[in-house]
Amino acid sequence: MANFANLNKVLGEGLQPGSLDLADTIRCCFTLNYIYRVHMDSRTPLLDSIPLHLCDHQLMVEYLIEQMTVQTYTSVDAERLVSQGISHLQHLDNPKLEAMFYGIAGAFMSHSTINPMQGFQFLEKALALSKSTGETTVQCNTLVSMAICMSKQGNSTAALALSRQVQRIAYQATDLVQVTGALERVARALITLVTTRTEIHIRKSEYAEAKSIQTALLQNPAINKNSGRYAYTFLNIALVDVMIATTKELVEQNLVAARKVFTRVKSPVPIIYCDMVLADLNLREGNWVLARAQFQECLNSRDAQVVLYCVEKLADSTRWPAHFQGHAKWPMICLCESHRLQERLMLYKALLFIGDWFISEDEVTAHNLFTVALEGFTFLDVHQSRAQCFMRFGEIAQRKGDSSKAAEMWQEARPLFERSLQTKDVEQIDRRLAALEKEHQSSLANFMTLHPPPEQLDEEVFEAHSEVTRSHVGNMLGC
């Protein structure tokens, strides 16, 4: 850290007005920032000291690229940076720099709340340019960003196919230096893809698999324990643990560990991730006033992941007491945000949440919404959300007096809740099924009391009569 401080001091002196070789000094700052990102998952404070009114179009594009690469560690204005970069590129004929810019801008915008669709278009442009110029590093970065986009859209097959392309790129290089650089980039890309695999498992509510991956990363000696990547591992484990009812103390312990590293490397955006998971924990624990305030504070972030996460929690009326539910604005906001950000999974969750508002007064509309949501969750293979739809179908059937259908739906939900480690929901289903069975036995006993078999019938006839009676009652109950 002392060496970094010395480098910052020396380069900072070279950024003073009137300094000779200002352009070279600025590019040295970019190199130092790369070292910060690779080794500490952080940024050099020198980026804030670079003169903003540069006449060199290429240098300005390089500066804007560096600003976008550190968007994980600080809040930046996406639209302004991208617009400025495109403006400067119009004065240049540098396809390599253009490929790098659109690759970074595409990743930047696809993860923001601004325009994810345009972000993916930028990635496609970057990939085409990088292929034409042979920029191996840009190809790796771009393919990884595209894989992350595909996984967030629920297309895990495409995400894995893109990740395999990344693995093959290193061996397409033609000289040792290029191979070495490519392998370094691929190694970093593959670590990112491990995180992507975790995200895919979380989205499918395969929490055991997600936690297993992150626990293995936590124990990997190759990961720098002072890096943001190490902190993200604690954060991901905490996020999963909130969902599977791990103890409050253990979740808080992992959040504290993550926050400590993020604070040390000066990464404010990931600290917001810690805040949103803490809000979810407070919601789970019944601290509703605090949870709502924390979610609404996190919504000030421009990060798409934060916005979608918080809106989803606020929109799920089943997690809030009646006096906290307010009105249906949050499910509608959830629907609008999912459409704007092209988030298919969140779109189906929004339909589920809207259906919850209809279920008490308009069961037909609610049933239709749940049906569409179930079709989407089935296509995306999301176990917990499928189970939630079946639970609601069972509740509608029970309201109509169709105990057989209710039992059928809850039995469909049970293994899906088990798959997603939702023990409380499994216990709730078991209680409901037991109550239905008790009700069935009570109805059978009452029927037998009202229709006793004739005393003079022999044992064989009595058994036959009893079997007919049981069958008749079963048909009445639909069992």
PDB file of C-alpha atoms in Angstrom, residues 103-340:
ATOM      1  CA  GLY A 103     -17.288  -3.159 -25.114  1.00  0.00           C
ATOM      2  CA  ILE A 104     -16.953  -1.189 -21.880  1.00  0.00           C
ATOM      3  CA  ALA A 105     -19.942   1.052 -22.659  1.00  0.00           C
ATOM      4  CA  GLY A 106     -22.079  -1.988 -23.498  1.00  0.00           C
ATOM      5  CA  ALA A 107     -21.215  -3.729 -20.239  1.00  0.00           C
ATOM      6  CA  PHE A 108     -21.745  -0.471 -18.368  1.00  0.00           C
ATOM      7  CA  MET A 109     -25.186   0.257 -19.822  1.00  0.00           C
ATOM      8  CA  SER A 110     -26.449  -3.332 -19.729  1.00  0.00           C
ATOM      9  CA  HIS A 111     -25.911  -3.328 -15.962  1.00  0.00           C
ATOM     10  CA  SER A 112     -27.442   0.104 -15.384  1.00  0.00           C
ATOM     11  CA  THR A 113     -31.043   1.246 -15.306  1.00  0.00           C
ATOM     12  CA  ILE A 114     -30.536   3.498 -18.333  1.00  0.00           C
ATOM     13  CA  ASN A 115     -30.888   1.454 -21.529  1.00  0.00           C
ATOM     14  CA  PRO A 116     -29.896  -2.229 -21.259  1.00  0.00           C
ATOM     15  CA  MET A 117     -31.113  -3.005 -24.774  1.00  0.00           C
ATOM     16  CA  GLN A 118     -28.802  -0.394 -26.260  1.00  0.00           C
ATOM     17  CA  GLY A 119     -26.078  -1.752 -24.003  1.00  0.00           C
ATOM     18  CA  PHE A 120     -26.378  -5.181 -25.611  1.00  0.00           C
ATOM     19  CA  GLN A 121     -26.285  -3.568 -29.065  1.00  0.00           C
ATOM     20  CA  PHE A 122     -23.030  -1.877 -28.067  1.00  0.00           C
ATOM     21  CA  LEU A 123     -21.657  -5.271 -27.020  1.00  0.00           C
ATOM     22  CA  GLU A 124     -22.541  -6.756 -30.399  1.00  0.00           C
ATOM     23  CA  LYS A 125     -20.771  -3.858 -32.121  1.00  0.00           C
ATOM     24  CA  ALA A 126     -17.720  -4.292 -29.889  1.00  0.00           C
ATOM     25  CA  LEU A 127     -17.578  -8.012 -30.655  1.00  0.00           C
ATOM     26  CA  ALA A 128     -17.682  -7.396 -34.414  1.00  0.00           C
ATOM     27  CA  LEU A 129     -14.960  -4.723 -34.191  1.00  0.00           C
ATOM     28  CA  SER A 130     -12.740  -6.815 -31.917  1.00  0.00           C
ATOM     29  CA  LYS A 131     -12.965  -9.792 -34.264  1.00  0.00           C
ATOM     30  CA  SER A 132     -12.022  -7.651 -37.262  1.00  0.00           C
ATOM     31  CA  THR A 133      -9.040  -6.138 -35.430  1.00  0.00           C
ATOM     32  CA  GLY A 134      -7.943  -9.301 -33.601  1.00  0.00           C
ATOM     33  CA  GLU A 135      -8.335  -7.747 -30.156  1.00  0.00           C
ATOM     34  CA  THR A 136      -8.336 -10.887 -27.989  1.00  0.00           C
ATOM     35  CA  THR A 137      -8.772  -9.069 -24.692  1.00  0.00           C
ATOM     36  CA  VAL A 138     -11.769  -7.075 -25.906  1.00  0.00           C
ATOM     37  CA  GLN A 139     -13.361 -10.247 -27.305  1.00  0.00           C
ATOM     38  CA  CYS A 140     -13.016 -11.965 -23.920  1.00  0.00           C
ATOM     39  CA  ASN A 141     -14.453  -9.032 -22.007  1.00  0.00           C
ATOM     40  CA  THR A 142     -17.306  -8.563 -24.451  1.00  0.00           C
ATOM     41  CA  LEU A 143     -18.286 -12.235 -24.506  1.00  0.00           C
ATOM     42  CA  VAL A 144     -18.303 -12.339 -20.708  1.00  0.00           C
ATOM     43  CA  SER A 145     -20.564  -9.272 -20.587  1.00  0.00           C
ATOM     44  CA  MET A 146     -22.886 -10.855 -23.151  1.00  0.00           C
ATOM     45  CA  ALA A 147     -22.951 -14.078 -21.114  1.00  0.00           C
ATOM     46  CA  ILE A 148     -23.984 -12.126 -18.030  1.00  0.00           C
ATOM     47  CA  CYS A 149     -26.759 -10.418 -20.010  1.00  0.00           C
ATOM     48  CA  MET A 150     -28.017 -13.783 -21.279  1.00  0.00           C
ATOM     49  CA  SER A 151     -28.062 -15.270 -17.797  1.00  0.00           C
ATOM     50  CA  LYS A 152     -30.049 -12.304 -16.473  1.00  0.00           C
ATOM     51  CA  GLN A 153     -32.597 -12.851 -19.230  1.00  0.00           C
ATOM     52  CA  GLY A 154     -32.947 -16.467 -18.103  1.00  0.00           C
ATOM     53  CA  ASN A 155     -31.125 -17.880 -21.146  1.00  0.00           C
ATOM     54  CA  SER A 156     -28.569 -20.019 -19.330  1.00  0.00           C
ATOM     55  CA  THR A 157     -27.875 -22.117 -22.447  1.00  0.00           C
ATOM     56  CA  ALA A 158     -26.702 -19.068 -24.386  1.00  0.00           C
ATOM     57  CA  ALA A 159     -24.697 -17.850 -21.388  1.00  0.00           C
ATOM     58  CA  LEU A 160     -22.801 -21.131 -21.149  1.00  0.00           C
ATOM     59  CA  ALA A 161     -22.189 -21.204 -24.912  1.00  0.00           C
ATOM     60  CA  LEU A 162     -20.676 -17.717 -24.751  1.00  0.00           C
ATOM     61  CA  SER A 163     -18.501 -18.724 -21.808  1.00  0.00           C
ATOM     62  CA  ARG A 164     -17.089 -21.638 -23.806  1.00  0.00           C
ATOM     63  CA  GLN A 165     -16.122 -19.203 -26.558  1.00  0.00           C
ATOM     64  CA  VAL A 166     -14.102 -17.274 -23.991  1.00  0.00           C
ATOM     65  CA  GLN A 167     -12.211 -20.433 -23.060  1.00  0.00           C
ATOM     66  CA  ARG A 168     -11.301 -21.107 -26.703  1.00  0.00           C
ATOM     67  CA  ILE A 169     -10.072 -17.613 -27.537  1.00  0.00           C
ATOM     68  CA  ALA A 170      -6.738 -17.872 -25.711  1.00  0.00           C
ATOM     69  CA  TYR A 171      -5.554 -20.650 -27.975  1.00  0.00           C
ATOM     70  CA  GLN A 172      -6.312 -18.687 -31.138  1.00  0.00           C
ATOM     71  CA  ALA A 173      -3.510 -16.191 -30.449  1.00  0.00           C
ATOM     72  CA  THR A 174      -0.378 -16.391 -32.615  1.00  0.00           C
ATOM     73  CA  ASP A 175       2.509 -15.407 -30.330  1.00  0.00           C
ATOM     74  CA  LEU A 176       3.582 -16.065 -26.765  1.00  0.00           C
ATOM     75  CA  VAL A 177       2.992 -12.532 -25.515  1.00  0.00           C
ATOM     76  CA  GLN A 178      -0.514 -12.514 -26.921  1.00  0.00           C
ATOM     77  CA  VAL A 179      -1.232 -15.961 -25.462  1.00  0.00           C
ATOM     78  CA  THR A 180      -0.041 -14.812 -22.036  1.00  0.00           C
ATOM     79  CA  GLY A 181      -2.241 -11.735 -22.131  1.00  0.00           C
ATOM     80  CA  ALA A 182      -5.197 -13.746 -23.358  1.00  0.00           C
ATOM     81  CA  LEU A 183      -4.792 -16.369 -20.659  1.00  0.00           C
ATOM     82  CA  GLU A 184      -4.666 -13.666 -17.999  1.00  0.00           C
ATOM     83  CA  ARG A 185      -7.888 -12.181 -19.339  1.00  0.00           C
ATOM     84  CA  VAL A 186      -9.514 -15.597 -19.667  1.00  0.00           C
ATOM     85  CA  ALA A 187      -8.583 -16.409 -16.075  1.00  0.00           C
ATOM     86  CA  ARG A 188     -10.273 -13.233 -14.882  1.00  0.00           C
ATOM     87  CA  ALA A 189     -13.200 -13.872 -17.206  1.00  0.00           C
ATOM     88  CA  LEU A 190     -13.681 -17.392 -15.880  1.00  0.00           C
ATOM     89  CA  ILE A 191     -13.794 -16.097 -12.312  1.00  0.00           C
ATOM     90  CA  THR A 192     -16.519 -13.724 -13.475  1.00  0.00           C
ATOM     91  CA  LEU A 193     -18.318 -16.637 -15.104  1.00  0.00           C
ATOM     92  CA  VAL A 194     -18.203 -18.571 -11.831  1.00  0.00           C
ATOM     93  CA  THR A 195     -20.100 -15.642 -10.341  1.00  0.00           C
ATOM     94  CA  THR A 196     -22.455 -15.800 -13.313  1.00  0.00           C
ATOM     95  CA  ARG A 197     -23.103 -19.484 -12.593  1.00  0.00           C
ATOM     96  CA  THR A 198     -23.969 -18.496  -9.035  1.00  0.00           C
ATOM     97  CA  GLU A 199     -26.414 -15.882 -10.340  1.00  0.00           C
ATOM     98  CA  ILE A 200     -28.049 -18.470 -12.602  1.00  0.00           C
ATOM     99  CA  HIS A 201     -28.541 -20.844  -9.660  1.00  0.00           C
ATOM    100  CA  ILE A 202     -29.962 -18.034  -7.515  1.00  0.00           C
ATOM    101  CA  ARG A 203     -32.387 -16.979 -10.239  1.00  0.00           C
ATOM    102  CA  LYS A 204     -33.579 -20.592 -10.530  1.00  0.00           C
ATOM    103  CA  SER A 205     -33.823 -20.718  -6.696  1.00  0.00           C
ATOM    104  CA  GLU A 206     -31.195 -23.472  -6.601  1.00  0.00           C
ATOM    105  CA  TYR A 207     -29.772 -22.047  -3.417  1.00  0.00           C
ATOM    106  CA  ALA A 208     -27.783 -25.092  -2.323  1.00  0.00           C
ATOM    107  CA  GLU A 209     -25.757 -25.041  -5.556  1.00  0.00           C
ATOM    108  CA  ALA A 210     -25.237 -21.272  -5.397  1.00  0.00           C
ATOM    109  CA  LYS A 211     -23.980 -21.392  -1.830  1.00  0.00           C
ATOM    110  CA  SER A 212     -21.704 -24.344  -2.604  1.00  0.00           C
ATOM    111  CA  ILE A 213     -19.967 -22.391  -5.396  1.00  0.00           C
ATOM    112  CA  GLN A 214     -19.448 -19.324  -3.228  1.00  0.00           C
ATOM    113  CA  THR A 215     -18.231 -21.346  -0.251  1.00  0.00           C
ATOM    114  CA  ALA A 216     -15.644 -23.014  -2.492  1.00  0.00           C
ATOM    115  CA  LEU A 217     -14.510 -19.586  -3.740  1.00  0.00           C
ATOM    116  CA  LEU A 218     -14.188 -18.369  -0.176  1.00  0.00           C
ATOM    117  CA  GLN A 219     -11.801 -21.231   0.558  1.00  0.00           C
ATOM    118  CA  ASN A 220      -9.780 -20.721  -2.644  1.00  0.00           C
ATOM    119  CA  PRO A 221      -6.262 -19.566  -1.661  1.00  0.00           C
ATOM    120  CA  ALA A 222      -5.807 -17.881  -5.064  1.00  0.00           C
ATOM    121  CA  ILE A 223      -8.326 -15.147  -4.239  1.00  0.00           C
ATOM    122  CA  ASN A 224      -6.867 -12.024  -2.645  1.00  0.00           C
ATOM    123  CA  LYS A 225      -8.523 -11.610   0.743  1.00  0.00           C
ATOM    124  CA  ASN A 226      -8.235  -7.835   0.429  1.00  0.00           C
ATOM    125  CA  SER A 227     -10.039  -7.691  -2.905  1.00  0.00           C
ATOM    126  CA  GLY A 228     -13.583  -6.752  -3.785  1.00  0.00           C
ATOM    127  CA  ARG A 229     -14.048 -10.190  -5.325  1.00  0.00           C
ATOM    128  CA  TYR A 230     -13.414 -11.782  -1.920  1.00  0.00           C
ATOM    129  CA  ALA A 231     -15.972  -9.417  -0.376  1.00  0.00           C
ATOM    130  CA  TYR A 232     -18.531 -10.312  -3.049  1.00  0.00           C
ATOM    131  CA  THR A 233     -18.260 -13.928  -1.939  1.00  0.00           C
ATOM    132  CA  PHE A 234     -19.390 -13.001   1.571  1.00  0.00           C
ATOM    133  CA  LEU A 235     -22.144 -10.852   0.083  1.00  0.00           C
ATOM    134  CA  ASN A 236     -23.449 -13.637  -2.173  1.00  0.00           C
ATOM    135  CA  ILE A 237     -23.490 -16.120   0.703  1.00  0.00           C
ATOM    136  CA  ALA A 238     -25.410 -13.617   2.845  1.00  0.00           C
ATOM    137  CA  LEU A 239     -27.918 -13.060   0.033  1.00  0.00           C
ATOM    138  CA  VAL A 240     -28.571 -16.796  -0.276  1.00  0.00           C
ATOM    139  CA  ASP A 241     -28.742 -17.259   3.493  1.00  0.00           C
ATOM    140  CA  VAL A 242     -31.502 -14.650   3.778  1.00  0.00           C
ATOM    141  CA  MET A 243     -33.557 -16.698   1.331  1.00  0.00           C
ATOM    142  CA  ILE A 244     -33.067 -20.052   3.062  1.00  0.00           C
ATOM    143  CA  ALA A 245     -33.721 -18.826   6.618  1.00  0.00           C
ATOM    144  CA  THR A 246     -30.153 -19.100   7.902  1.00  0.00           C
ATOM    145  CA  THR A 247     -29.789 -17.473  11.320  1.00  0.00           C
ATOM    146  CA  LYS A 248     -29.845 -13.685  11.499  1.00  0.00           C
ATOM    147  CA  GLU A 249     -26.488 -13.643  13.279  1.00  0.00           C
ATOM    148  CA  LEU A 250     -24.696 -15.564  10.517  1.00  0.00           C
ATOM    149  CA  VAL A 251     -26.153 -13.367   7.763  1.00  0.00           C
ATOM    150  CA  GLU A 252     -25.089 -10.218   9.612  1.00  0.00           C
ATOM    151  CA  GLN A 253     -21.617 -11.667  10.152  1.00  0.00           C
ATOM    152  CA  ASN A 254     -21.097 -12.185   6.413  1.00  0.00           C
ATOM    153  CA  LEU A 255     -22.504  -8.744   5.589  1.00  0.00           C
ATOM    154  CA  VAL A 256     -20.113  -7.120   8.054  1.00  0.00           C
ATOM    155  CA  ALA A 257     -17.189  -9.008   6.477  1.00  0.00           C
ATOM    156  CA  ALA A 258     -18.209  -7.895   2.976  1.00  0.00           C
ATOM    157  CA  ARG A 259     -18.835  -4.286   4.001  1.00  0.00           C
ATOM    158  CA  LYS A 260     -15.454  -4.099   5.740  1.00  0.00           C
ATOM    159  CA  VAL A 261     -13.539  -4.982   2.558  1.00  0.00           C
ATOM    160  CA  PHE A 262     -15.727  -2.833   0.288  1.00  0.00           C
ATOM    161  CA  THR A 263     -15.129   0.131   2.604  1.00  0.00           C
ATOM    162  CA  ARG A 264     -11.380  -0.471   2.644  1.00  0.00           C
ATOM    163  CA  VAL A 265     -11.144  -0.568  -1.158  1.00  0.00           C
ATOM    164  CA  LYS A 266     -13.533   2.405  -1.432  1.00  0.00           C
ATOM    165  CA  SER A 267     -16.330   0.673  -3.372  1.00  0.00           C
ATOM    166  CA  PRO A 268     -19.571   2.557  -2.585  1.00  0.00           C
ATOM    167  CA  VAL A 269     -21.842   0.693  -5.031  1.00  0.00           C
ATOM    168  CA  PRO A 270     -21.236  -2.782  -3.512  1.00  0.00           C
ATOM    169  CA  ILE A 271     -21.910  -1.248  -0.104  1.00  0.00           C
ATOM    170  CA  ILE A 272     -25.408  -0.472  -1.425  1.00  0.00           C
ATOM    171  CA  TYR A 273     -25.708  -4.196  -2.256  1.00  0.00           C
ATOM    172  CA  CYS A 274     -24.956  -4.911   1.403  1.00  0.00           C
ATOM    173  CA  ASP A 275     -27.657  -2.422   2.407  1.00  0.00           C
ATOM    174  CA  MET A 276     -30.301  -4.061   0.196  1.00  0.00           C
ATOM    175  CA  VAL A 277     -29.535  -7.541   1.570  1.00  0.00           C
ATOM    176  CA  LEU A 278     -29.682  -6.148   5.105  1.00  0.00           C
ATOM    177  CA  ALA A 279     -33.081  -4.636   4.277  1.00  0.00           C
ATOM    178  CA  ASP A 280     -34.257  -8.048   3.075  1.00  0.00           C
ATOM    179  CA  LEU A 281     -33.015  -9.605   6.306  1.00  0.00           C
ATOM    180  CA  ASN A 282     -34.949  -7.029   8.339  1.00  0.00           C
ATOM    181  CA  LEU A 283     -38.050  -7.771   6.268  1.00  0.00           C
ATOM    182  CA  ARG A 284     -37.629 -11.481   6.953  1.00  0.00           C
ATOM    183  CA  GLU A 285     -37.223 -10.801  10.671  1.00  0.00           C
ATOM    184  CA  GLY A 286     -40.366  -8.647  10.834  1.00  0.00           C
ATOM    185  CA  ASN A 287     -38.623  -5.267  11.207  1.00  0.00           C
ATOM    186  CA  TRP A 288     -40.983  -3.772   8.634  1.00  0.00           C
ATOM    187  CA  VAL A 289     -40.527  -0.044   9.288  1.00  0.00           C
ATOM    188  CA  LEU A 290     -36.748  -0.332   9.080  1.00  0.00           C
ATOM    189  CA  ALA A 291     -36.874  -2.659   6.063  1.00  0.00           C
ATOM    190  CA  ARG A 292     -39.137  -0.344   4.075  1.00  0.00           C
ATOM    191  CA  ALA A 293     -36.943   2.671   4.832  1.00  0.00           C
ATOM    192  CA  GLN A 294     -33.802   0.784   3.811  1.00  0.00           C
ATOM    193  CA  PHE A 295     -35.314  -0.462   0.544  1.00  0.00           C
ATOM    194  CA  GLN A 296     -36.490   3.030  -0.379  1.00  0.00           C
ATOM    195  CA  GLU A 297     -33.051   4.453   0.396  1.00  0.00           C
ATOM    196  CA  CYS A 298     -31.416   1.846  -1.845  1.00  0.00           C
ATOM    197  CA  LEU A 299     -33.792   2.786  -4.671  1.00  0.00           C
ATOM    198  CA  ASN A 300     -31.852   6.036  -5.038  1.00  0.00           C
ATOM    199  CA  SER A 301     -29.160   3.943  -6.714  1.00  0.00           C
ATOM    200  CA  ARG A 302     -28.972   3.902 -10.518  1.00  0.00           C
ATOM    201  CA  ASP A 303     -27.834   0.279 -10.447  1.00  0.00           C
ATOM    202  CA  ALA A 304     -30.326  -2.001 -12.233  1.00  0.00           C
ATOM    203  CA  GLN A 305     -29.686  -4.947  -9.928  1.00  0.00           C
ATOM    204  CA  VAL A 306     -30.385  -2.865  -6.823  1.00  0.00           C
ATOM    205  CA  VAL A 307     -33.549  -1.338  -8.275  1.00  0.00           C
ATOM    206  CA  LEU A 308     -35.020  -4.681  -9.365  1.00  0.00           C
ATOM    207  CA  TYR A 309     -34.132  -6.404  -6.094  1.00  0.00           C
ATOM    208  CA  CYS A 310     -35.732  -3.700  -3.939  1.00  0.00           C
ATOM    209  CA  VAL A 311     -38.830  -3.286  -6.101  1.00  0.00           C
ATOM    210  CA  GLU A 312     -39.407  -7.059  -6.029  1.00  0.00           C
ATOM    211  CA  LYS A 313     -39.324  -7.141  -2.229  1.00  0.00           C
ATOM    212  CA  LEU A 314     -41.602  -4.113  -1.905  1.00  0.00           C
ATOM    213  CA  ALA A 315     -44.065  -5.564  -4.441  1.00  0.00           C
ATOM    214  CA  ASP A 316     -44.497  -8.951  -2.735  1.00  0.00           C
ATOM    215  CA  SER A 317     -47.541  -8.376  -0.516  1.00  0.00           C
ATOM    216  CA  THR A 318     -47.233 -11.851   1.028  1.00  0.00           C
ATOM    217  CA  ARG A 319     -44.115 -10.715   2.885  1.00  0.00           C
ATOM    218  CA  TRP A 320     -45.688  -7.633   4.477  1.00  0.00           C
ATOM    219  CA  PRO A 321     -48.456  -7.300   7.085  1.00  0.00           C
ATOM    220  CA  ALA A 322     -51.734  -5.810   5.862  1.00  0.00           C
ATOM    221  CA  HIS A 323     -51.132  -2.345   7.322  1.00  0.00           C
ATOM    222  CA  PHE A 324     -47.775  -2.109   5.488  1.00  0.00           C
ATOM    223  CA  GLN A 325     -48.953  -3.231   2.078  1.00  0.00           C
ATOM    224  CA  GLY A 326     -50.309   0.192   1.100  1.00  0.00           C
ATOM    225  CA  HIS A 327     -51.681  -0.087  -2.434  1.00  0.00           C
ATOM    226  CA  ALA A 328     -50.843  -1.825  -5.669  1.00  0.00           C
ATOM    227  CA  LYS A 329     -48.274   0.714  -6.850  1.00  0.00           C
ATOM    228  CA  TRP A 330     -45.267  -1.521  -6.139  1.00  0.00           C
ATOM    229  CA  PRO A 331     -46.454  -4.492  -8.235  1.00  0.00           C
ATOM    230  CA  MET A 332     -47.154  -2.057 -11.077  1.00  0.00           C
ATOM    231  CA  ILE A 333     -43.748  -0.414 -10.649  1.00  0.00           C
ATOM    232  CA  CYS A 334     -42.243  -3.898 -10.682  1.00  0.00           C
ATOM    233  CA  LEU A 335     -44.046  -4.624 -13.955  1.00  0.00           C
ATOM    234  CA  CYS A 336     -42.889  -1.362 -15.548  1.00  0.00           C
ATOM    235  CA  GLU A 337     -39.267  -1.759 -14.447  1.00  0.00           C
ATOM    236  CA  SER A 338     -39.112  -5.356 -15.661  1.00  0.00           C
ATOM    237  CA  HIS A 339     -40.418  -4.272 -19.060  1.00  0.00           C
ATOM    238  CA  ARG A 340     -38.050  -1.305 -19.303  1.00  0.00           C
TER     239      ARG A 340
END
